[in-house]
Coordinates of N, CA and C in Angstrom, one line a residue:
G1 N 24.9 143.6 66.7 CA 25.5 142.6 67.6 C 24.6 142.2 68.8
Y2 N 24.6 141.0 69.2 CA 24.0 140.6 70.6 C 24.9 139.8 71.2
M3 N 24.8 139.4 72.5 CA 25.4 138.5 73.5 C 24.3 137.4 73.9
S4 N 24.7 136.2 74.2 CA 23.9 135.3 74.8 C 24.4 135.1 76.2
V5 N 23.4 135.8 77.1 CA 23.8 135.7 78.6 C 23.4 134.5 79.3
R6 N 24.5 134.0 80.1 CA 24.3 132.7 80.7 C 23.7 133.0 82.2
T7 N 24.3 133.9 82.8 CA 23.9 134.1 84.3 C 24.0 135.5 84.5
W8 N 23.4 136.3 85.4 CA 23.6 137.6 85.8 C 24.3 137.5 87.1
G9 N 25.1 138.3 87.4 CA 25.8 138.5 88.8 C 27.2 137.9 88.4
D10 N 28.1 138.3 89.5 CA 29.6 137.8 89.3 C 29.8 136.8 90.0
E11 N 30.4 135.7 89.2 CA 30.9 134.4 89.9 C 29.8 133.7 90.9
G12 N 28.6 133.7 90.4 CA 27.5 132.9 91.0 C 26.8 133.8 91.8
V13 N 27.1 135.2 92.2 CA 26.4 136.0 93.1 C 25.5 136.9 92.2
D14 N 24.1 136.6 92.6 CA 23.3 137.4 91.6 C 23.0 138.9 92.2
D15 N 23.8 139.8 91.6 CA 23.7 141.3 91.8 C 22.6 142.0 91.1
G16 N 21.9 141.1 90.1 CA 20.8 141.7 89.1 C 21.4 142.2 87.9
P17 N 20.5 142.6 87.0 CA 21.0 143.3 85.9 C 21.5 144.5 86.0
G18 N 22.5 145.0 85.4 CA 23.1 146.4 85.6 C 24.4 146.0 86.4
S19 N 24.8 145.0 87.0 CA 25.9 144.6 87.6 C 27.0 144.2 86.7
T20 N 27.1 142.8 86.7 CA 28.0 142.1 85.6 C 27.1 140.9 85.3
W21 N 27.9 140.2 84.5 CA 27.1 138.9 83.9 C 28.1 137.9 83.1
R22 N 27.8 136.8 82.9 CA 28.6 135.8 82.2 C 27.8 135.4 81.0
C23 N 28.5 135.0 79.8 CA 27.9 134.8 78.5 C 28.4 133.4 78.0
N24 N 27.5 133.1 77.2 CA 27.9 131.9 76.2 C 28.7 132.3 75.0
Y25 N 28.2 133.3 74.4 CA 29.1 133.9 73.2 C 28.5 135.2 72.9
G26 N 29.3 136.0 71.9 CA 28.9 137.2 71.3 C 28.6 136.8 69.9
A27 N 27.7 137.5 69.3 CA 27.2 137.2 67.9 C 26.6 138.2 67.1
F28 N 26.3 138.2 66.0 CA 25.5 139.0 65.1 C 24.2 138.5 64.7
A29 N 23.2 139.3 64.5 CA 21.8 139.1 64.0 C 21.8 139.9 62.5
K30 N 21.1 139.2 61.6 CA 21.1 139.8 60.3 C 19.6 140.0 60.0
S31 N 19.4 141.3 59.3 CA 17.8 141.7 58.7 C 18.2 141.8 57.2
T32 N 17.3 141.4 56.5 CA 17.3 141.9 54.9 C 16.1 142.5 54.5
D33 N 15.3 143.0 55.6 CA 14.1 143.6 55.4 C 13.6 144.9 56.2
M34 N 14.9 145.5 56.4 CA 14.8 146.9 57.3 C 14.3 146.6 58.7
G35 N 14.7 145.6 59.4 CA 14.5 145.2 60.7 C 13.1 144.6 61.0
R36 N 12.3 144.0 59.9 CA 11.1 143.6 60.4 C 11.5 142.2 60.8
S37 N 12.3 141.5 60.7 CA 12.7 140.2 60.8 C 14.2 140.1 60.9
W38 N 14.5 138.9 61.8 CA 16.1 139.0 62.0 C 16.4 137.7 61.9
E39 N 17.7 137.1 61.5 CA 18.2 136.0 61.4 C 19.6 135.9 62.4
T40 N 19.9 134.8 63.0 CA 21.2 134.8 63.8 C 22.0 133.6 63.3
P41 N 22.8 133.8 62.5 CA 23.7 132.7 61.7 C 24.4 132.2 62.9
S42 N 24.3 130.7 63.0 CA 25.0 130.0 64.0 C 26.5 130.0 64.1
D43 N 27.1 130.3 62.7 CA 28.4 130.3 62.5 C 29.2 131.5 62.9
L44 N 28.4 132.5 63.3 CA 29.0 133.8 63.6 C 28.9 134.0 65.0
R45 N 29.8 133.3 65.8 CA 29.6 133.5 67.4 C 31.0 133.3 67.9
W46 N 31.4 134.2 68.7 CA 32.5 134.2 69.4 C 32.6 133.7 70.7
P47 N 33.1 132.7 71.3 CA 33.0 132.2 72.7 C 33.4 133.2 73.7
E48 N 33.0 132.9 74.9 CA 33.1 133.7 76.1 C 34.7 133.8 76.3
E49 N 35.4 132.8 76.2 CA 36.9 132.9 76.5 C 37.6 133.8 75.6
S50 N 37.1 134.0 74.6 CA 37.7 135.1 73.4 C 37.7 136.5 74.0
G51 N 36.7 136.7 74.8 CA 36.7 138.1 75.5 C 35.9 139.1 74.3
R52 N 35.4 138.6 73.1 CA 34.8 139.3 72.1 C 33.1 139.0 72.2
I53 N 32.6 139.6 73.4 CA 31.2 139.2 73.6 C 30.2 140.4 73.2
Q54 N 30.5 141.6 73.4 CA 29.7 142.8 73.1 C 30.2 143.5 72.0
P55 N 29.8 143.1 70.6 CA 30.3 143.6 69.6 C 29.7 145.1 69.0
F56 N 30.6 145.9 68.6 CA 30.0 147.2 68.2 C 30.5 147.3 66.7
P57 N 29.8 147.0 65.7 CA 30.4 147.2 64.2 C 30.4 148.6 63.8
V58 N 31.4 149.0 62.9 CA 31.5 150.2 62.1 C 31.8 150.0 60.7
V59 N 31.1 150.6 59.7 CA 31.5 150.5 58.4 C 32.3 151.7 58.0
D60 N 33.7 151.2 57.4 CA 34.5 152.2 56.7 C 34.9 151.8 55.5
G61 N 34.3 152.3 54.4 CA 34.5 151.9 53.2 C 34.1 150.5 52.9
D62 N 35.0 149.6 52.3 CA 34.6 148.2 52.1 C 34.8 147.3 53.5
M63 N 35.3 147.9 54.5 CA 35.5 147.1 55.4 C 34.6 147.4 56.5
V64 N 34.2 146.3 57.4 CA 33.6 146.2 58.6 C 34.5 146.3 59.9
Y65 N 34.5 147.2 60.6 CA 35.3 147.1 61.8 C 34.6 146.7 63.0
V66 N 34.9 145.8 63.9 CA 34.0 145.5 65.0 C 34.9 145.7 66.3
F67 N 34.4 146.6 67.1 CA 35.0 146.7 68.5 C 34.2 145.9 69.4
T68 N 35.2 145.2 70.4 CA 34.4 144.2 71.2 C 34.9 144.5 72.8
V69 N 34.2 144.1 73.5 CA 34.6 144.1 75.0 C 33.8 142.7 75.7
P70 N 34.6 142.2 76.9 CA 34.0 140.9 77.2 C 32.7 141.1 77.9
A71 N 32.2 139.9 78.6 CA 30.8 140.2 79.2 C 31.0 140.9 80.4
G72 N 29.8 141.4 80.8 CA 29.8 142.1 82.0 C 30.5 143.4 82.1
R73 N 30.8 144.1 81.0 CA 31.6 145.3 81.2 C 33.0 145.1 81.8
N74 N 33.5 143.8 81.8 CA 34.6 143.4 82.6 C 35.9 143.3 81.9
G75 N 36.3 144.3 81.1 CA 37.3 144.2 80.4 C 37.6 145.3 79.4
A76 N 38.8 145.3 78.7 CA 39.1 146.4 77.7 C 38.5 146.1 76.2
V77 N 38.9 146.9 75.5 CA 38.4 146.9 73.9 C 39.3 146.4 72.9
Q78 N 38.8 145.3 72.4 CA 39.6 144.7 71.2 C 39.0 145.2 69.8
L79 N 39.8 144.7 68.8 CA 39.2 145.2 67.4 C 39.4 144.0 66.5
M80 N 38.5 143.8 65.6 CA 38.5 143.0 64.6 C 37.9 143.5 63.4
R81 N 38.2 143.1 62.0 CA 37.6 143.5 60.9 C 37.4 142.5 59.8
V82 N 36.6 142.8 58.7 CA 36.2 141.9 57.8 C 35.6 142.7 56.5
H83 N 36.0 142.2 55.4 CA 35.4 142.9 54.3 C 33.7 142.7 54.3
K84 N 33.3 143.7 53.9 CA 31.7 143.8 53.9 C 31.1 142.5 53.3
D85 N 31.9 142.1 52.2 CA 31.3 141.0 51.3 C 31.4 139.7 52.1
D86 N 32.4 139.7 53.0 CA 32.7 138.4 53.8 C 32.1 138.4 55.3
F87 N 31.3 139.5 55.4 CA 30.6 139.6 56.8 C 30.2 138.3 57.5
E88 N 29.6 137.4 56.7 CA 29.1 136.2 57.3 C 29.9 134.9 57.3
N89 N 31.3 135.3 56.8 CA 32.2 134.0 56.8 C 33.2 134.4 58.3
F90 N 33.0 133.5 59.0 CA 33.5 133.6 60.3 C 35.1 133.4 60.1
A91 N 35.4 132.7 59.1 CA 37.2 132.6 58.7 C 37.8 133.6 58.2
A92 N 36.8 134.6 57.6 CA 37.5 135.8 57.0 C 37.8 136.8 58.1
Y93 N 37.5 136.8 59.2 CA 37.8 137.8 60.2 C 39.1 138.0 60.6
E94 N 39.7 139.2 60.6 CA 40.9 139.5 61.0 C 40.9 140.1 62.4
Y95 N 41.8 139.7 63.2 CA 41.9 140.4 64.5 C 43.2 141.2 64.7
M96 N 43.0 142.2 65.2 CA 44.3 143.2 65.5 C 44.9 142.5 66.7
V97 N 46.3 142.3 66.5 CA 47.1 141.7 67.4 C 48.3 142.4 67.8
G98 N 48.5 143.7 67.3 CA 49.6 144.4 67.7 C 49.8 145.7 66.7
R99 N 50.9 146.2 66.7 CA 51.5 147.1 65.9 C 52.9 147.1 65.3
D100 N 53.3 147.6 64.2 CA 54.6 147.4 63.7 C 55.4 148.4 64.2
E101 N 56.6 148.6 63.8 CA 57.7 149.5 64.3 C 57.2 151.1 64.0
N102 N 56.3 151.1 62.8 CA 55.8 152.4 62.4 C 54.4 152.8 63.2
G103 N 54.0 152.0 63.9 CA 52.6 152.3 64.8 C 51.6 151.7 63.9
N104 N 51.7 151.0 62.7 CA 50.6 150.5 61.8 C 49.9 149.4 62.5
A105 N 48.6 149.2 62.3 CA 47.9 148.1 62.9 C 48.4 146.7 62.3
I106 N 48.6 145.6 63.0 CA 48.9 144.3 62.5 C 47.5 143.4 62.7
Y107 N 47.2 142.7 61.7 CA 45.9 141.9 61.8 C 46.4 140.5 61.2
E108 N 45.6 139.5 62.0 CA 46.0 138.2 61.5 C 44.6 137.4 61.7
R109 N 44.6 136.3 61.0 CA 43.4 135.3 61.2 C 43.4 134.1 62.0
G110 N 42.6 133.4 62.3 CA 42.7 132.2 62.8 C 42.4 132.3 64.5
Y111 N 42.5 131.1 65.1 CA 42.2 130.9 66.4 C 43.1 131.8 67.4
D112 N 44.3 131.6 67.1 CA 45.4 132.3 68.1 C 45.1 133.6 67.9
A113 N 45.0 134.3 66.7 CA 44.6 135.7 66.6 C 43.2 136.2 67.5
M114 N 42.4 135.4 67.2 CA 41.1 135.6 68.0 C 41.1 135.7 69.4
M115 N 42.2 134.9 70.1 CA 42.3 134.8 71.4 C 43.3 135.8 71.8
S116 N 43.9 136.6 71.2 CA 44.9 137.5 71.4 C 44.4 138.5 72.6
D117 N 45.4 138.9 73.2 CA 44.8 139.8 74.3 C 45.5 141.3 74.2
Y118 N 45.6 141.5 72.8 CA 46.0 142.9 72.5 C 44.7 143.9 72.5
Y119 N 44.9 145.1 73.1 CA 43.7 145.9 73.2 C 43.9 147.3 72.5
V120 N 42.9 147.8 72.0 CA 43.0 149.2 71.4 C 42.7 150.3 72.6
V121 N 41.9 149.8 73.5 CA 41.7 150.6 74.5 C 42.0 149.8 76.0
D122 N 43.0 150.1 76.5 CA 43.4 149.2 77.6 C 43.0 149.7 79.0
K123 N 41.7 149.8 79.0 CA 40.9 150.1 80.2 C 39.4 149.4 80.2
Y124 N 39.1 149.3 81.5 CA 37.7 148.7 81.5 C 36.7 149.5 81.0
C125 N 35.7 149.1 79.9 CA 35.0 149.8 79.2 C 33.5 149.2 79.1
G126 N 32.5 150.0 79.0 CA 31.3 149.6 79.0 C 30.4 150.6 77.9
G127 N 29.3 150.1 77.3 CA 28.6 150.9 76.3 C 29.4 151.7 75.4
V128 N 30.1 150.8 74.8 CA 31.1 151.6 73.5 C 30.3 151.9 72.4
E129 N 30.4 153.0 71.8 CA 29.8 153.6 70.6 C 30.9 154.1 69.8
V130 N 30.8 154.0 68.5 CA 31.8 154.6 67.6 C 31.0 155.2 66.3
M131 N 31.3 156.4 66.0 CA 30.7 156.9 64.8 C 31.7 157.9 64.1
W132 N 31.3 158.3 62.8 CA 32.1 159.2 62.0 C 31.5 160.6 62.3
N133 N 32.3 161.8 62.4 CA 31.6 163.0 62.7 C 32.1 163.8 61.6
D134 N 31.2 164.4 60.6 CA 31.6 165.1 59.4 C 32.1 166.4 59.8
Y135 N 31.7 167.0 61.0 CA 32.3 168.3 61.2 C 33.6 168.3 61.7
L136 N 34.0 167.2 62.4 CA 35.4 167.1 63.0 C 36.3 166.4 61.8
E137 N 35.5 165.7 61.0 CA 36.4 164.8 60.0 C 37.1 163.8 60.7
E138 N 36.6 163.1 61.8 CA 37.3 162.3 62.7 C 36.2 161.2 63.1
W139 N 36.7 160.3 63.6 CA 36.0 159.2 64.2 C 35.8 159.3 65.7
I140 N 34.7 159.1 66.3 CA 34.5 159.4 67.8 C 34.2 158.2 68.5
M141 N 34.8 157.9 69.6 CA 34.5 156.8 70.4 C 34.0 157.3 71.8
V142 N 32.9 156.9 72.2 CA 32.2 157.4 73.6 C 32.0 155.9 74.5
Y143 N 32.6 155.8 75.8 CA 32.3 154.8 76.5 C 32.4 155.1 78.0
A144 N 32.1 154.1 78.8 CA 31.7 154.4 80.2 C 33.2 153.7 80.9
T145 N 33.7 154.4 81.8 CA 35.0 153.6 82.5 C 35.2 154.6 83.8
P146 N 35.9 154.1 84.8 CA 36.6 152.8 85.0 C 35.8 151.6 85.5
E147 N 34.6 152.1 86.2 CA 34.0 150.9 86.8 C 32.4 151.2 86.2
A148 N 32.4 150.5 84.8 CA 31.1 150.9 84.2 C 30.0 150.1 84.6
G149 N 30.2 149.0 85.4 CA 29.0 148.4 86.1 C 28.5 149.2 87.1
N150 N 29.1 150.1 87.8 CA 28.7 150.8 88.9 C 28.2 152.4 88.4
I151 N 27.0 152.5 88.3 CA 26.7 153.9 87.6 C 27.2 155.0 88.6
K152 N 27.4 154.7 89.7 CA 27.9 155.7 90.6 C 29.3 156.1 90.6
K153 N 30.1 155.2 90.1 CA 31.5 155.4 89.9 C 32.0 155.6 88.5
A154 N 31.0 155.3 87.6 CA 31.5 155.3 86.1 C 31.8 156.7 85.6
S155 N 32.9 157.0 84.6 CA 33.1 158.4 83.9 C 32.8 158.0 82.6
V156 N 32.3 159.0 81.8 CA 32.1 158.9 80.4 C 33.4 159.6 79.6
V157 N 33.8 158.6 78.8 CA 35.2 159.2 78.1 C 34.9 159.2 76.5
M158 N 35.5 160.4 75.9 CA 35.4 160.3 74.3 C 36.7 160.4 73.8
R159 N 37.0 159.5 72.8 CA 38.2 159.5 72.2 C 38.0 160.0 70.7
V160 N 39.0 160.7 70.1 CA 38.7 161.1 68.7 C 40.0 160.8 67.9
A161 N 40.0 160.3 66.6 CA 41.1 160.2 65.7 C 40.6 159.9 64.4
K162 N 41.7 160.1 63.4 CA 41.6 159.9 62.0 C 41.2 158.7 61.5
T163 N 41.8 157.7 62.4 CA 41.6 156.0 62.0 C 41.2 155.4 63.0
L164 N 40.3 154.2 62.8 CA 39.7 153.6 63.8 C 40.6 152.6 64.6
E165 N 41.8 152.5 64.1 CA 42.9 151.8 65.0 C 43.6 152.8 66.0
N166 N 43.4 154.1 65.9 CA 44.1 155.0 66.7 C 43.1 156.0 67.4
L167 N 42.2 155.3 68.2 CA 41.2 156.2 68.8 C 41.6 156.5 70.2
A168 N 42.8 157.5 70.2 CA 43.3 157.8 71.5 C 44.2 159.1 71.2
D169 N 43.7 160.0 70.4 CA 44.4 161.3 70.0 C 44.2 162.1 71.2
Y170 N 43.1 162.4 71.6 CA 42.8 163.0 72.9 C 41.3 162.6 73.4
F171 N 41.1 163.0 74.6 CA 40.0 162.7 75.2 C 39.0 163.8 75.6
A172 N 37.9 163.4 75.9 CA 36.9 164.5 76.3 C 36.1 163.9 77.2
V173 N 36.0 164.7 78.5 CA 35.3 164.1 79.8 C 34.4 165.2 80.4
A174 N 33.4 164.7 81.2 CA 32.5 165.6 81.7 C 32.9 166.7 82.6
D175 N 33.9 166.5 83.5 CA 34.4 167.6 84.5 C 35.7 167.1 85.0
I176 N 36.3 168.1 85.6 CA 37.8 168.0 86.2 C 38.0 166.6 86.7
Q177 N 37.1 166.3 87.7 CA 37.4 165.1 88.3 C 37.8 163.9 87.6
E178 N 36.9 163.8 86.3 CA 37.1 162.6 85.4 C 38.6 162.9 84.8
A179 N 38.9 164.2 84.5 CA 40.1 164.6 83.8 C 41.2 164.1 84.5
L180 N 41.2 164.3 86.0 CA 42.2 164.0 87.1 C 42.3 162.6 87.2
E181 N 41.2 161.8 87.1 CA 41.2 160.4 87.0 C 42.2 159.8 86.0
L182 N 41.8 160.3 84.9 CA 42.6 159.8 83.6 C 44.1 160.3 83.8
R183 N 44.4 161.4 84.4 CA 45.9 161.5 84.6 C 46.4 160.7 85.6
D184 N 45.7 160.3 86.8 CA 46.1 159.6 87.8 C 46.3 158.1 87.4
N185 N 45.6 157.8 86.2 CA 45.9 156.3 85.7 C 46.8 156.4 84.5
G186 N 47.6 157.4 84.4 CA 48.8 157.5 83.5 C 48.4 157.9 81.9
I187 N 47.3 158.6 82.1 CA 46.8 159.1 80.6 C 47.5 160.3 80.2
A188 N 48.3 160.5 79.2 CA 49.2 161.7 79.0 C 48.6 162.4 78.1
N189 N 47.5 161.9 77.1 CA 46.8 162.6 76.0 C 46.2 163.9 76.4
P190 N 46.1 164.8 75.3 CA 45.3 166.1 75.8 C 43.8 165.7 76.2
I191 N 43.5 166.5 77.2 CA 42.0 166.2 77.7 C 41.2 167.4 77.5
L192 N 39.9 167.2 76.8 CA 39.0 168.3 76.7 C 37.9 168.3 77.8
I193 N 37.8 169.2 78.7 CA 36.8 169.2 79.8 C 35.5 169.8 79.2
L194 N 34.3 169.2 79.2 CA 33.2 169.6 78.6 C 32.2 170.6 79.3
S195 N 32.4 170.8 80.7 CA 32.0 171.5 81.4 C 32.6 172.7 82.1
Y196 N 32.1 173.7 82.7 CA 32.7 174.8 83.1 C 33.9 174.5 84.1
T197 N 34.9 175.0 84.1 CA 36.2 174.7 85.0 C 36.5 176.0 85.7
S198 N 36.4 176.2 86.9 CA 36.7 177.4 87.6 C 38.4 177.8 87.5
T199 N 38.7 179.0 87.5 CA 40.1 179.1 87.6 C 40.9 178.7 88.9
Y200 N 40.0 178.3 89.8 CA 40.5 177.9 91.0 C 41.3 176.5 90.6
H201 N 40.7 175.8 89.7 CA 41.5 174.6 89.3 C 42.6 174.7 88.4
Y202 N 43.0 175.7 88.0 CA 44.0 176.1 86.9 C 45.3 175.4 87.2
E203 N 45.9 175.6 88.7 CA 47.1 175.0 89.1 C 47.0 173.6 89.0
E204 N 45.9 172.9 89.3 CA 45.9 171.5 89.2 C 46.1 170.9 87.8
L205 N 45.3 171.7 87.1 CA 45.4 171.3 85.4 C 46.7 171.3 84.9
I206 N 47.3 172.4 85.1 CA 48.6 172.9 84.6 C 49.7 171.7 85.2
G207 N 49.6 171.5 86.5 CA 50.6 170.7 87.2 C 50.4 169.5 86.9

């Protein structure tokens, strides 16, 4: 996936690359010769107002799932999918618009579904990556938040789940401060801290 950047900076203020930006559209490029050349199908483009600007595709069986975030790392994560045989058919894309009473994902096609504001990760995210882990036998998502445009304030979060629509079973963070940030923001899922944590902090963690 790629994005067509219109301007760097926020609302006309040029803060330079790495801060935020505005885009014309998000799209896909296609290669049939192992990356030696690329094509950019003009009908596989999502407008900026859809919020589906930075696409991160993942293949699962016969389906291609595409996680997307808005331009400039300035929004949450949405999900769409398409059968791999219809990858170049814009009209075949289905957009996750919610869940039924049993928690199963609901997908719909068309303009209204594309413009849905339903999020699979309801936090500002940047640098989303998703992959299957054979050892865990689960999907892993990694992203930066809550202020991914500012490297001094960003935290790296990992989510793990059995299905791509439910990447929120538990989180993995770099240190206790990131764990406490998640708790302060209402995240109640189990959290794995990847670095050494002193017994001094046990009361904070349990409390």
